[in-house]
Structure formats: structure tokens, C-alpha cells
Coordinates of C-alpha atoms in Angstrom, one line a residue:
M1 CA 28.5 -14.3 10.9
S2 CA 27.9 -14.5 14.5
H3 CA 24.4 -15.7 15.9
E4 CA 24.6 -12.7 18.4
H5 CA 22.3 -9.7 18.1
L6 CA 24.0 -7.1 15.8
T7 CA 24.4 -3.7 17.3
P8 CA 26.1 -0.6 15.8
S9 CA 29.3 -1.6 18.1
T10 CA 29.6 -4.8 16.6
A11 CA 28.7 -3.9 13.1
P12 CA 30.5 -0.4 12.2
A13 CA 28.7 -0.2 8.8
L14 CA 25.4 0.2 10.8
S15 CA 26.6 3.1 12.8
L16 CA 24.2 5.5 11.2
L17 CA 21.4 3.5 12.0
S18 CA 21.7 3.9 15.6
N19 CA 19.9 7.3 15.1
R20 CA 16.3 6.3 15.6
W21 CA 15.2 9.1 13.4
F22 CA 17.6 8.2 10.7
S23 CA 16.6 4.5 11.0
A24 CA 12.9 5.5 10.7
A25 CA 13.4 7.6 7.6
T26 CA 15.4 4.7 6.1
L27 CA 12.5 2.3 6.7
L28 CA 10.1 4.8 5.2
V29 CA 12.3 5.4 2.1
A30 CA 12.8 1.6 1.7
G31 CA 9.2 1.0 1.5
A32 CA 8.5 3.9 -1.0
L33 CA 11.3 2.6 -3.2
Q34 CA 9.3 -0.5 -3.9
T35 CA 6.6 1.6 -5.4
L36 CA 9.2 2.8 -8.0
T37 CA 9.7 -0.9 -9.0
F38 CA 6.2 -0.9 -10.5
S39 CA 4.4 0.6 -13.5
P40 CA 4.8 3.4 -14.7
F41 CA 8.4 3.8 -13.4
H42 CA 9.5 0.1 -13.8
F43 CA 12.8 0.5 -11.6
W44 CA 12.7 -3.5 -10.8
W45 CA 16.3 -3.4 -9.6
L46 CA 15.2 -1.4 -6.6
G47 CA 13.6 -4.3 -5.1
P48 CA 16.6 -6.0 -3.6
I49 CA 18.0 -2.6 -2.8
S50 CA 14.8 -2.0 -0.7
A51 CA 15.1 -5.4 1.1
F52 CA 18.7 -4.6 1.8
L53 CA 18.0 -1.1 3.3
I54 CA 15.2 -2.8 5.5
L55 CA 17.7 -5.3 6.8
L56 CA 20.1 -2.5 7.4
A57 CA 17.8 -0.9 9.6
C58 CA 16.2 -3.9 11.3
I59 CA 19.0 -6.4 12.0
P60 CA 20.3 -4.2 14.9
L61 CA 16.8 -3.6 16.4
P62 CA 15.6 -5.2 19.7
A63 CA 12.9 -7.9 18.6
K64 CA 10.2 -5.7 20.4
Q65 CA 10.7 -2.8 17.9
L66 CA 10.4 -4.9 14.7
F67 CA 6.5 -4.3 14.8
F68 CA 7.1 -0.6 14.4
A69 CA 9.9 -1.2 11.9
G70 CA 7.3 -3.1 9.7
L71 CA 4.8 -0.4 10.0
L72 CA 7.0 2.2 8.9
V73 CA 8.0 0.2 5.9
G74 CA 4.2 -0.4 5.1
L75 CA 3.5 3.3 5.4
G76 CA 6.2 3.9 2.9
L77 CA 5.0 1.3 0.5
F78 CA 1.1 2.2 0.6
G79 CA 1.5 5.8 1.3
S80 CA 3.5 6.0 -2.1
G81 CA 1.8 3.3 -4.0
A82 CA -1.8 3.0 -3.0
T83 CA -3.0 6.6 -2.2
W84 CA -4.8 6.6 -5.6
V85 CA -7.7 5.4 -3.6
Y86 CA -8.2 9.1 -2.4
I87 CA -9.4 10.0 -5.9
S88 CA -12.4 7.6 -5.8
I89 CA -13.2 8.9 -2.2
S90 CA -12.9 12.4 -2.9
E91 CA -13.9 13.1 -6.5
F92 CA -16.5 10.4 -7.0
G93 CA -17.5 9.7 -3.5
N94 CA -18.9 12.9 -3.0
T95 CA -16.7 13.3 0.4
S96 CA -15.1 16.4 1.7
I97 CA -11.5 16.8 1.4
P98 CA -10.5 16.4 5.2
V99 CA -12.6 13.2 5.5
S100 CA -11.1 12.1 2.2
V101 CA -7.7 12.6 3.6
L102 CA -8.7 10.8 6.8
L103 CA -10.0 7.8 5.0
T104 CA -7.1 7.5 2.9
A105 CA -4.7 7.7 5.7
A106 CA -6.7 5.0 7.6
F107 CA -6.5 2.8 4.5
V108 CA -2.9 3.1 4.4
A109 CA -2.3 2.5 8.0
V110 CA -4.4 -0.8 8.0
L111 CA -2.5 -2.0 5.0
A112 CA 0.7 -1.0 6.9
L113 CA -0.4 -3.2 9.6
F114 CA 0.4 -6.3 7.7
P115 CA 4.1 -5.7 7.3
G116 CA 4.0 -4.5 11.1
I117 CA 2.4 -7.9 12.0
A118 CA 4.8 -10.0 10.0
F119 CA 8.0 -8.0 11.4
W120 CA 6.4 -8.7 14.9
F121 CA 6.3 -12.3 14.0
W122 CA 9.8 -12.3 12.8
G123 CA 11.0 -10.7 16.2
K124 CA 9.4 -13.6 17.8
L125 CA 11.1 -16.2 15.8
A126 CA 14.6 -14.5 15.8
K127 CA 14.9 -12.4 19.0
V128 CA 18.8 -12.2 19.2
S129 CA 20.3 -14.3 16.2
A130 CA 21.4 -12.2 13.2
I131 CA 21.8 -14.9 10.8
R132 CA 18.3 -16.4 11.7
R133 CA 16.8 -12.9 11.0
L134 CA 18.6 -12.9 7.7
I135 CA 17.4 -16.5 6.7
L136 CA 13.8 -16.0 7.7
F137 CA 13.4 -12.4 6.2
P138 CA 12.1 -13.9 2.9
A139 CA 9.9 -16.4 4.5
I140 CA 8.3 -13.6 6.8
W141 CA 7.9 -11.4 4.0
I142 CA 6.2 -14.0 1.7
L143 CA 3.7 -15.0 4.7
G144 CA 2.9 -11.3 5.1
D145 CA 2.0 -10.8 1.5
W146 CA 0.1 -13.9 1.5
L147 CA -2.0 -12.9 4.7
R148 CA -2.7 -9.4 3.0
G149 CA -3.8 -11.2 -0.1
W150 CA -7.0 -12.8 1.5
L151 CA -7.8 -11.4 5.0
L152 CA -10.9 -9.3 4.9
T153 CA -11.3 -9.9 1.2
G154 CA -7.5 -9.1 0.8
F155 CA -5.5 -6.6 -1.2
P156 CA -3.3 -8.5 -3.4
W157 CA -1.5 -5.2 -4.7
L158 CA 2.2 -4.1 -4.8
Y159 CA 3.7 -7.6 -4.8
L160 CA 7.5 -7.0 -5.2
G161 CA 7.4 -9.8 -7.9
T162 CA 4.9 -8.1 -10.1
A163 CA 7.6 -5.7 -11.1
H164 CA 9.3 -8.5 -13.1
T165 CA 7.0 -8.6 -16.0
D166 CA 9.7 -6.6 -17.5
G167 CA 12.7 -7.9 -15.4
P168 CA 15.2 -10.5 -15.5
L169 CA 13.0 -12.9 -13.3
A170 CA 10.2 -12.8 -15.8
G171 CA 11.1 -16.4 -17.0
L172 CA 10.5 -18.0 -13.5
A173 CA 6.9 -16.5 -13.3
P174 CA 5.1 -19.4 -14.9
I175 CA 7.0 -21.8 -12.5
I176 CA 7.0 -20.2 -9.1
G177 CA 4.4 -17.3 -9.7
V178 CA 4.6 -13.7 -8.3
H179 CA 5.0 -14.9 -4.6
G180 CA 8.1 -17.0 -5.6
L181 CA 9.6 -14.0 -7.6
T182 CA 9.0 -12.0 -4.4
F183 CA 10.9 -14.6 -2.4
L184 CA 13.9 -14.4 -4.6
I185 CA 14.0 -10.5 -4.5
T186 CA 13.8 -10.5 -0.7
A187 CA 16.3 -13.3 -0.6
S188 CA 18.5 -11.3 -2.7
G189 CA 18.4 -8.4 -0.5
A190 CA 19.4 -10.6 2.5
A191 CA 22.3 -12.1 0.5
I192 CA 23.5 -8.6 -0.3
F193 CA 23.7 -7.8 3.4
A194 CA 25.3 -11.0 4.4
A195 CA 27.9 -10.7 1.6
G196 CA 28.8 -7.1 2.8
W197 CA 28.9 -8.4 6.5
L198 CA 31.3 -11.1 5.3
L199 CA 33.5 -8.7 3.5
T200 CA 33.8 -6.7 6.5
R201 CA 35.1 -9.8 8.4
Q202 CA 37.7 -10.4 5.4
R203 CA 35.7 -13.5 4.6
H204 CA 36.0 -13.2 0.9
T205 CA 35.5 -16.7 -0.3
S206 CA 32.3 -16.9 1.8
A207 CA 31.2 -13.6 0.5
G208 CA 31.8 -14.8 -3.1
I209 CA 30.0 -18.1 -2.6
V210 CA 27.0 -16.0 -1.4
A211 CA 27.2 -13.7 -4.4
V212 CA 27.5 -16.5 -6.8
V213 CA 24.5 -18.5 -5.4
T214 CA 22.4 -15.2 -5.5
L215 CA 23.1 -14.4 -9.0
I216 CA 22.3 -18.0 -10.4
P217 CA 18.4 -17.4 -10.6
W218 CA 18.9 -13.7 -12.0
L219 CA 21.3 -15.1 -14.7
T220 CA 19.4 -18.3 -15.5
A221 CA 15.9 -17.0 -15.6
P222 CA 16.0 -14.9 -18.7
S223 CA 16.8 -18.1 -20.8
L224 CA 13.5 -19.7 -19.6
N225 CA 11.6 -16.6 -21.4
R226 CA 12.1 -19.0 -24.5
V227 CA 10.3 -21.9 -23.0
D228 CA 6.6 -22.3 -23.9
W229 CA 4.8 -23.9 -20.9
T230 CA 1.4 -24.0 -22.9
D231 CA 0.6 -24.9 -26.5
I232 CA -0.4 -21.7 -28.5
S233 CA -2.6 -22.2 -31.5
T234 CA -1.5 -21.0 -34.7
E235 CA -5.0 -19.9 -35.7
P236 CA -5.9 -16.3 -34.8
T237 CA -8.9 -14.9 -33.2
S238 CA -9.7 -11.4 -34.2
V239 CA -10.5 -9.1 -31.4
A240 CA -12.3 -5.5 -31.1
A241 CA -12.4 -4.0 -27.8
M242 CA -14.4 -0.8 -27.2
Q243 CA -13.0 2.0 -24.7
G244 CA -15.9 4.2 -24.2
N245 CA -14.1 6.6 -22.0
I246 CA -17.6 7.4 -20.3
P247 CA -17.2 10.1 -17.5
Q248 CA -17.6 8.5 -14.2
L249 CA -19.8 11.0 -12.8
I250 CA -22.5 10.4 -15.4
K251 CA -22.0 6.6 -15.7
W252 CA -24.9 5.6 -13.5
D253 CA -27.0 8.7 -14.3
P254 CA -30.2 7.5 -16.0
E255 CA -30.4 10.7 -18.1
F256 CA -27.3 9.5 -19.8
L257 CA -28.1 5.8 -20.3
K258 CA -29.2 6.2 -23.8
D259 CA -26.1 8.2 -24.8
Q260 CA -23.7 5.6 -23.4
I261 CA -25.5 2.7 -25.1
V262 CA -25.6 4.6 -28.4
A263 CA -21.8 5.2 -28.0
Y264 CA -20.9 1.7 -27.6
L265 CA -23.2 0.6 -30.4
G266 CA -21.7 3.3 -32.8
M267 CA -18.2 2.3 -31.9
T268 CA -19.0 -1.4 -32.7
E269 CA -20.6 -0.6 -35.9
P270 CA -17.7 -1.5 -38.2
Y271 CA -16.8 -4.5 -36.3
W272 CA -19.9 -6.6 -36.0
D273 CA -18.2 -9.6 -38.0
T274 CA -15.2 -9.6 -35.8
D275 CA -14.7 -12.8 -33.8
L276 CA -14.7 -11.5 -30.3
I277 CA -16.0 -8.0 -29.5
L278 CA -15.5 -6.8 -25.9
W279 CA -17.4 -4.2 -23.9
P280 CA -15.9 -3.1 -20.4
E281 CA -17.1 -3.4 -17.0
T282 CA -20.8 -2.5 -16.7
A283 CA -20.8 -1.0 -20.1
I284 CA -24.6 -1.6 -20.2
P285 CA -25.3 0.1 -16.8
I286 CA -28.9 -1.6 -16.4
P287 CA -29.5 -5.1 -15.1
Q288 CA -29.9 -7.6 -17.8
D289 CA -33.5 -8.1 -17.1
Q290 CA -34.2 -4.4 -18.1
A291 CA -31.7 -4.7 -21.1
G292 CA -33.9 -7.2 -23.3
K293 CA -34.2 -4.8 -26.3
I294 CA -30.4 -3.7 -26.2
I295 CA -29.4 -7.5 -26.0
D296 CA -31.7 -8.4 -28.9
H297 CA -30.4 -5.4 -31.1
I298 CA -26.7 -6.6 -30.3
E299 CA -27.5 -10.1 -31.2
G300 CA -29.5 -9.1 -34.5
N301 CA -26.3 -7.3 -35.7
L302 CA -23.6 -9.6 -34.7
G303 CA -22.1 -11.9 -37.4
D304 CA -22.5 -15.5 -37.8
N305 CA -19.4 -16.2 -36.2
S306 CA -19.0 -13.3 -33.7
T307 CA -19.4 -13.2 -30.0
L308 CA -20.1 -9.8 -28.1
I309 CA -18.8 -10.0 -24.2
T310 CA -20.0 -7.2 -22.1
G311 CA -20.0 -6.1 -18.4
I312 CA -23.7 -5.8 -17.2
P313 CA -25.3 -5.7 -13.6
W314 CA -27.4 -9.0 -13.1
Y315 CA -30.5 -9.2 -11.2
G316 CA -32.0 -12.7 -10.4
F317 CA -32.4 -15.3 -7.6
S318 CA -29.3 -16.0 -6.0
E319 CA -29.1 -19.2 -3.5
R320 CA -25.9 -17.3 -1.7
A321 CA -28.2 -14.3 -1.0
D322 CA -31.3 -16.6 -0.2
G323 CA -33.4 -14.4 -2.5
F324 CA -33.1 -12.1 -5.3
T325 CA -30.0 -9.9 -5.6
Y326 CA -27.5 -8.2 -7.9
H327 CA -24.2 -9.3 -9.2
N328 CA -21.5 -7.5 -11.0
S329 CA -21.6 -9.6 -14.0
I330 CA -20.0 -10.2 -17.6
M331 CA -22.1 -12.1 -20.4
A332 CA -21.6 -13.4 -23.7
M333 CA -24.2 -13.1 -26.6
G334 CA -24.3 -13.8 -30.4
N335 CA -22.3 -16.9 -31.4
G336 CA -21.5 -17.7 -27.7
E337 CA -23.1 -18.0 -24.4
G338 CA -22.6 -17.8 -20.5
I339 CA -22.6 -15.5 -17.7
Y340 CA -20.2 -15.0 -15.0
H341 CA -20.7 -13.4 -11.6
K342 CA -17.8 -11.5 -10.0
Q343 CA -16.6 -13.5 -6.9
K344 CA -14.0 -11.1 -5.5
L345 CA -15.8 -7.7 -4.5
V346 CA -14.3 -4.5 -3.7
P347 CA -15.1 -3.3 -0.1
F348 CA -17.2 0.0 -0.2
G349 CA -17.0 0.0 -4.1
E350 CA -19.2 -3.1 -4.6
Y351 CA -20.5 -3.8 -1.1
V352 CA -20.4 -2.0 2.3
P353 CA -19.0 -4.0 5.4
L354 CA -21.3 -3.3 8.2
E355 CA -23.9 -1.9 5.8
G356 CA -26.3 -1.2 8.6
V357 CA -24.0 1.0 10.5
L358 CA -22.1 2.8 7.7
R359 CA -24.7 3.4 5.0
G360 CA -25.6 7.1 5.0
L361 CA -22.9 8.5 7.2
I362 CA -20.9 9.9 4.2
G363 CA -21.2 9.8 0.4
F364 CA -18.5 7.3 0.0
F365 CA -20.5 4.8 1.8
D366 CA -23.3 5.3 -0.7
L367 CA -21.4 4.9 -4.1
P368 CA -23.6 3.8 -7.1
M369 CA -24.0 -0.2 -7.2
S370 CA -22.4 -0.7 -4.0
S371 CA -24.8 -3.5 -3.1
F372 CA -23.4 -6.3 -5.1
T373 CA -23.5 -10.1 -4.0
R374 CA -20.5 -12.2 -4.3
G375 CA -20.8 -14.8 -7.1
P376 CA -20.6 -18.5 -6.7
K377 CA -17.3 -20.5 -6.8
N378 CA -16.1 -22.8 -9.7
Q379 CA -17.9 -21.0 -12.5
S380 CA -17.6 -22.3 -16.1
P381 CA -15.8 -20.2 -18.8
L382 CA -17.7 -18.3 -21.3
N383 CA -18.2 -19.9 -24.7
A384 CA -17.1 -17.8 -27.8
N385 CA -17.6 -19.5 -30.9
G386 CA -16.0 -22.7 -29.3
T387 CA -13.3 -20.8 -27.5
K388 CA -13.4 -21.2 -23.6
V389 CA -13.0 -17.8 -22.2
M390 CA -12.2 -17.3 -18.6
P391 CA -13.4 -13.7 -17.6
F392 CA -12.3 -11.9 -14.5
I393 CA -13.8 -8.5 -13.4
C394 CA -11.6 -5.7 -12.5
Y395 CA -10.0 -6.4 -8.9
E396 CA -10.1 -10.2 -9.5
V397 CA -7.1 -10.2 -11.9
A398 CA -5.0 -9.3 -8.8
Y399 CA -5.4 -12.5 -7.0
P400 CA -2.8 -14.9 -8.4
D401 CA -3.8 -18.2 -7.1
F402 CA -7.4 -17.5 -7.8
L403 CA -6.8 -16.6 -11.4
A404 CA -4.4 -19.7 -11.9
R405 CA -7.0 -22.1 -10.6
N406 CA -9.9 -20.8 -12.7
A407 CA -7.8 -20.6 -15.8
V408 CA -7.1 -24.0 -15.9
N409 CA -9.9 -25.1 -18.3
S410 CA -9.6 -22.1 -20.5
D411 CA -8.3 -21.2 -23.8
L412 CA -8.0 -17.5 -23.3
L413 CA -8.2 -15.0 -20.4
L414 CA -10.3 -11.9 -20.4
T415 CA -10.6 -9.1 -17.8
I416 CA -12.9 -6.0 -17.8
S417 CA -12.5 -3.0 -15.7
N418 CA -13.6 0.5 -14.9
D419 CA -10.5 2.3 -13.6
G420 CA -12.1 5.6 -14.2
W421 CA -12.6 5.6 -10.3
F422 CA -8.8 6.4 -10.0
G423 CA -8.4 9.1 -12.5
D424 CA -5.0 10.1 -13.9
S425 CA -3.1 8.2 -11.2
V426 CA -0.5 5.2 -11.1
G427 CA -3.6 3.0 -10.0
P428 CA -4.7 2.1 -13.5
L429 CA -1.1 1.4 -14.7
Q430 CA -0.3 -0.9 -11.8
H431 CA -3.6 -2.7 -12.6
L432 CA -2.5 -3.4 -16.1
Q433 CA 1.1 -4.7 -14.9
I434 CA -0.9 -7.0 -12.6
A435 CA -2.9 -8.2 -15.5
R436 CA 0.3 -8.9 -17.4
M437 CA 1.8 -10.9 -14.6
R438 CA -1.4 -13.3 -14.4
A439 CA -1.0 -13.7 -18.3
L440 CA 2.7 -14.5 -17.8
E441 CA 2.1 -17.0 -14.8
T442 CA -0.6 -18.9 -16.7
G443 CA 0.7 -18.9 -20.3
R444 CA -2.3 -17.5 -22.0
Y445 CA -3.3 -14.4 -24.0
M446 CA -5.4 -12.1 -22.2
I447 CA -7.8 -9.4 -23.4
R448 CA -8.2 -6.4 -21.1
G449 CA -11.3 -4.2 -21.8
T450 CA -11.5 -0.9 -19.8
N451 CA -13.8 2.2 -19.8
N452 CA -11.0 4.7 -19.9
G453 CA -7.7 2.8 -20.0
V454 CA -5.7 0.9 -20.3
T455 CA -7.3 -1.3 -22.8
A456 CA -4.8 -3.9 -24.1
I457 CA -4.0 -7.3 -25.6
I458 CA -1.4 -9.3 -23.7
D459 CA 0.3 -12.1 -24.9
H460 CA 1.2 -15.5 -23.1
K461 CA 4.5 -13.9 -22.2
G462 CA 3.1 -11.1 -20.4
Q463 CA 3.8 -8.7 -23.3
I464 CA 1.4 -6.0 -24.6
T465 CA 0.8 -6.7 -28.4
A466 CA -1.6 -3.7 -28.6
R467 CA -3.0 -1.0 -26.7
I468 CA -4.8 2.5 -26.9
P469 CA -4.1 5.4 -24.8
Q470 CA -6.0 6.4 -21.7
F471 CA -8.8 8.7 -21.6
E472 CA -9.8 8.6 -25.2
R473 CA -12.9 7.1 -26.8
A474 CA -11.2 4.4 -29.1
V475 CA -11.4 0.9 -30.5
L476 CA -8.5 -1.7 -30.0
T477 CA -8.2 -4.3 -32.8
G478 CA -5.8 -7.2 -32.7
E479 CA -5.4 -10.9 -32.6
V480 CA -5.3 -13.3 -29.8
F481 CA -4.3 -17.1 -29.8
K482 CA -5.9 -19.9 -27.9
A483 CA -3.6 -21.8 -25.4
S484 CA -4.0 -25.4 -24.1
G485 CA -2.2 -27.1 -21.1
S486 CA -1.1 -25.6 -17.8
T487 CA 2.1 -24.0 -16.5
P488 CA 3.8 -25.5 -13.3
Y489 CA 2.3 -22.4 -11.3
M490 CA -1.1 -23.3 -12.5
V491 CA -0.6 -26.9 -11.3
A492 CA 0.8 -26.2 -7.6
A493 CA -0.1 -22.4 -7.2
S494 CA 1.7 -20.5 -4.5
W495 CA 2.0 -23.8 -2.1
P496 CA 5.6 -24.7 -2.9
V497 CA 6.8 -21.4 -1.9
L498 CA 4.7 -21.0 1.1
T499 CA 5.6 -24.5 2.2
L500 CA 9.4 -23.3 1.7
A501 CA 8.6 -20.4 4.0
L502 CA 7.0 -22.6 6.8
I503 CA 9.9 -25.1 6.6
L504 CA 12.3 -22.2 7.1
I505 CA 10.3 -21.1 10.0
V506 CA 10.1 -24.4 11.7
F507 CA 13.8 -25.4 11.4
V508 CA 15.6 -21.8 11.6
R509 CA 13.6 -20.3 14.3
E510 CA 15.2 -19.8 17.8
R511 CA 14.2 -22.6 20.0
V512 CA 15.8 -21.5 23.2
I513 CA 15.8 -17.8 23.8
P514 CA 19.0 -16.9 25.4
K515 CA 18.9 -14.4 28.4
N516 CA 20.1 -10.9 27.7

């Protein structure tokens, strides 16, 4: 492959892409195809195809157009895979349909800026060299994902590697994590492009070498599924997780408070002697300083070796807020102890950026319990009858490095959520798949308790061992097993793949930009 900038005249296979409207449509479709790799579709094999289509459209483009190319990819991806946010804005945010559509479109557009910026940087690094663009593509993609995962709280959602909870690369997740899987997927798309190009030049041997090298991780990774990176106990812990299916519109209504508590107590009645009982996020919808009678009742009914863990707002003094404040929290009671305050808050759902300006403008900026304060770092696991349980609340489970770091000193992972905000959309199903990837990366069982689904038990291979349907009031029962030790990913997190991306950028970028 030459180092010159590819154009349709030098690449006959790209002739269709000379039409800018066809090229734009290709980029939008390529982004949307990535949504189909995730739950509930699970077409993981579309990942490399999407990357290939992106390259097919982008390789011939002048560098200055790559920002808009990345923007189109982002609009395709987030416009198809993240518009479930409309439900929380419109149905539960008391916001008119036109304003809800406008806010959802703005949300998608902001997210699309991240691949746009990444592709702009890609053009700066490889203005005219096609081979450099191919080599740098996985590195640029990873850095764009990483930036999106932390800037302005971050949106670590729809990472391509997440699709491989049920794909052939799953065995590599405990080693290289979700970003490493994404790197392999995008590199495979680049390899498909390179092999096709080499075949058009009658360089069959070179194309064969590229194909073989590309297939190695795909063919070897399944055998790694049999490797246990952590030591799994043979002694089971019994679990009962309550899915109350409380309608979102009444959850914070004081008139229905008693009904909610009675519902959860009634569901728990046959399970007081279970080792670990789980109620979902804010199952007790009043702060702990007002819930003394409820807590006393629970502790009075629990078996001698039983622990109940529940989501509950917490009100008290916080050094971070320099005074008394609210936290979105989870606490253990009975034969257990500890409280955890959520660290990764959801913008507008749990806190309002520019609160002094936005409060009161529309209903969405005044959602119930949207004044939480972020919890401190390095919080200890909960203790459940001697088992170290590391909890994560809702959105926190989406942060791969954050979870891996906090899971190090734990025996078991637990996440609670209230996905009722997103109705009957793909959002809750994507959320479940993300939790599965975290269990796979850390080699630990995870219990997932939700208000209306999906409540599930996930094993150390990221597979669901028990679940109950969405939108039903039901109790999930099953067993989990403690884990000890760390996976390679827990030790190094995403730094190896990020370092590789930076190395590629330093050594492959164009140092001297040729004149046109």
C-alpha cells in the first residue's frame, strides 16, 4: 500500500464513496450498526464490519473533513443507541415533547462530538498517508472512547468491546479489558480494509499474512474462557433480590411511601434467613435519619446470619460539601455493616450542572432527588457476614477502570439500579450487558438488583445464572460464590492499551507534511 492519500481514482473499490451523500450515509449506517452489536441484538460480528465501512468512507477524505466524518459516525451510534434518554426527559421529567426532542438531540450531538474530535486529531496525525491512517485508526478510536469516559463526568456507554460478553473475544476481557477488546475490533476492521486493498494489487501473500495475524486473537481467545484468573470458593452464599416494580411516577410521592415499604417487607417475609437479601436503588425512599423505625423492623426480623443491603438516601455531614448534604447511598444491616455513597453521579438525574441557572427552567431540571453530593474516594466494601461486598450504584458499573480498582479488595460485586427512568427501551438491557462485562473483567460474581428489571445474578465469566423478567414484581433467588485474587486487568487496568495507542501515535504519525 502506498503512503499517498487514497482517492477514488487510485482506489477503484472506493468509487461509490466519491459521492459525498453516499459517503455520509455510509458513516451514519456504520455508526448505527454498532448499536446492533449490543444487547438485545447481540450481533457482535458487526463491529469489525462497522470499522471497515468507516475506513472505506474516511480513507479517501481530505484531513480537514474527518471531523465531520467522525461527527456522522457519532450521530449514527448515539442516535440509535442512546436516545432512550428521551423517555426520562419526556415521561418522567414533565417536559413537553418538542423540548424533550430538542434536549435528546442536543444530548446525541454532544456525544457525537467525541468521535468528531478524535477523527479531527486523526486527520492531523495522518493528513495524506493511507497506511498511517489505517495503523492509527484503532489508537484514535480508543483515545476517543477514553476521553468520552471521563470528561464532564463521562458517558462510558456503547464501547464496542462490551458486545463480546457473548462474543469470541470474551476470554481476553480479564486480561485487556473492554478498551483492549475495542482496540482489537477496530484493528480487525482496519485489517479487513488492508487485506482487500492488497488483493486489488495482486499481493495475495501479503493479504494472507494480514488475514492470519488478524485471526489469531479471534481464534485463541475462546480457549481462554476456560482459564480462571481468580480463585472461586466452593461454599455458596444464598441470595434473594427483591424487584419491587414500583412505578416511577409514584416512587417519590410521600403518599405512596408506606405502600412501597410494605411491598418490600412483604416480598422479603419468606426470605429473612437468606444469607444476603438485596433491595434496589433507593428502595427506602427517605433518608436514613428518618428511617429508624424501618431499619429497626428489618434488623429485628433478619436471621442471625443474614444481611440485608438496600439503597437509601443518606443525609449527614460531608466534608466534600463542607456541611450537611444528601448522598445516593447503599447500606448493610443485620449480620453486616457499612454504608457506601455513590461517587459517579448522573448529570441532571442526581445533580444539576450550573444549578443556579438551570433550576426551574423546565421540569427536567427539577427531577426528584437531583441534589445529591458525590461520595468520597477509596470507600471500603460492605461487610455481609464476613463477605466483603463492593457495591456500585446504577451508572457506576459502566466505568471499567473505576470498578476494577474498587473491586481489588472484595469477594463479591453488587450493583443496584432503578432503570425505571428508561421504560421499555434498550437502555436497561445495555446496562445489564455492561454489568456482565465488569464481572467478566474482574473474575467476580455480581448481584444486580433493580426496581423493575433486569434483576440478575452474574457469574465470574459474565454469564447470567439467574434472572427475572422486567416489569414484574418478583423475587430472584440463587447462589453466588466468593472470589479472591485479581485478574490481569484489575492489576493494570486500561493503561497497557492506552500506552500502546500513544506509542502508535508517537511513532506512526506524519512528521513532515508533504505539500499538495
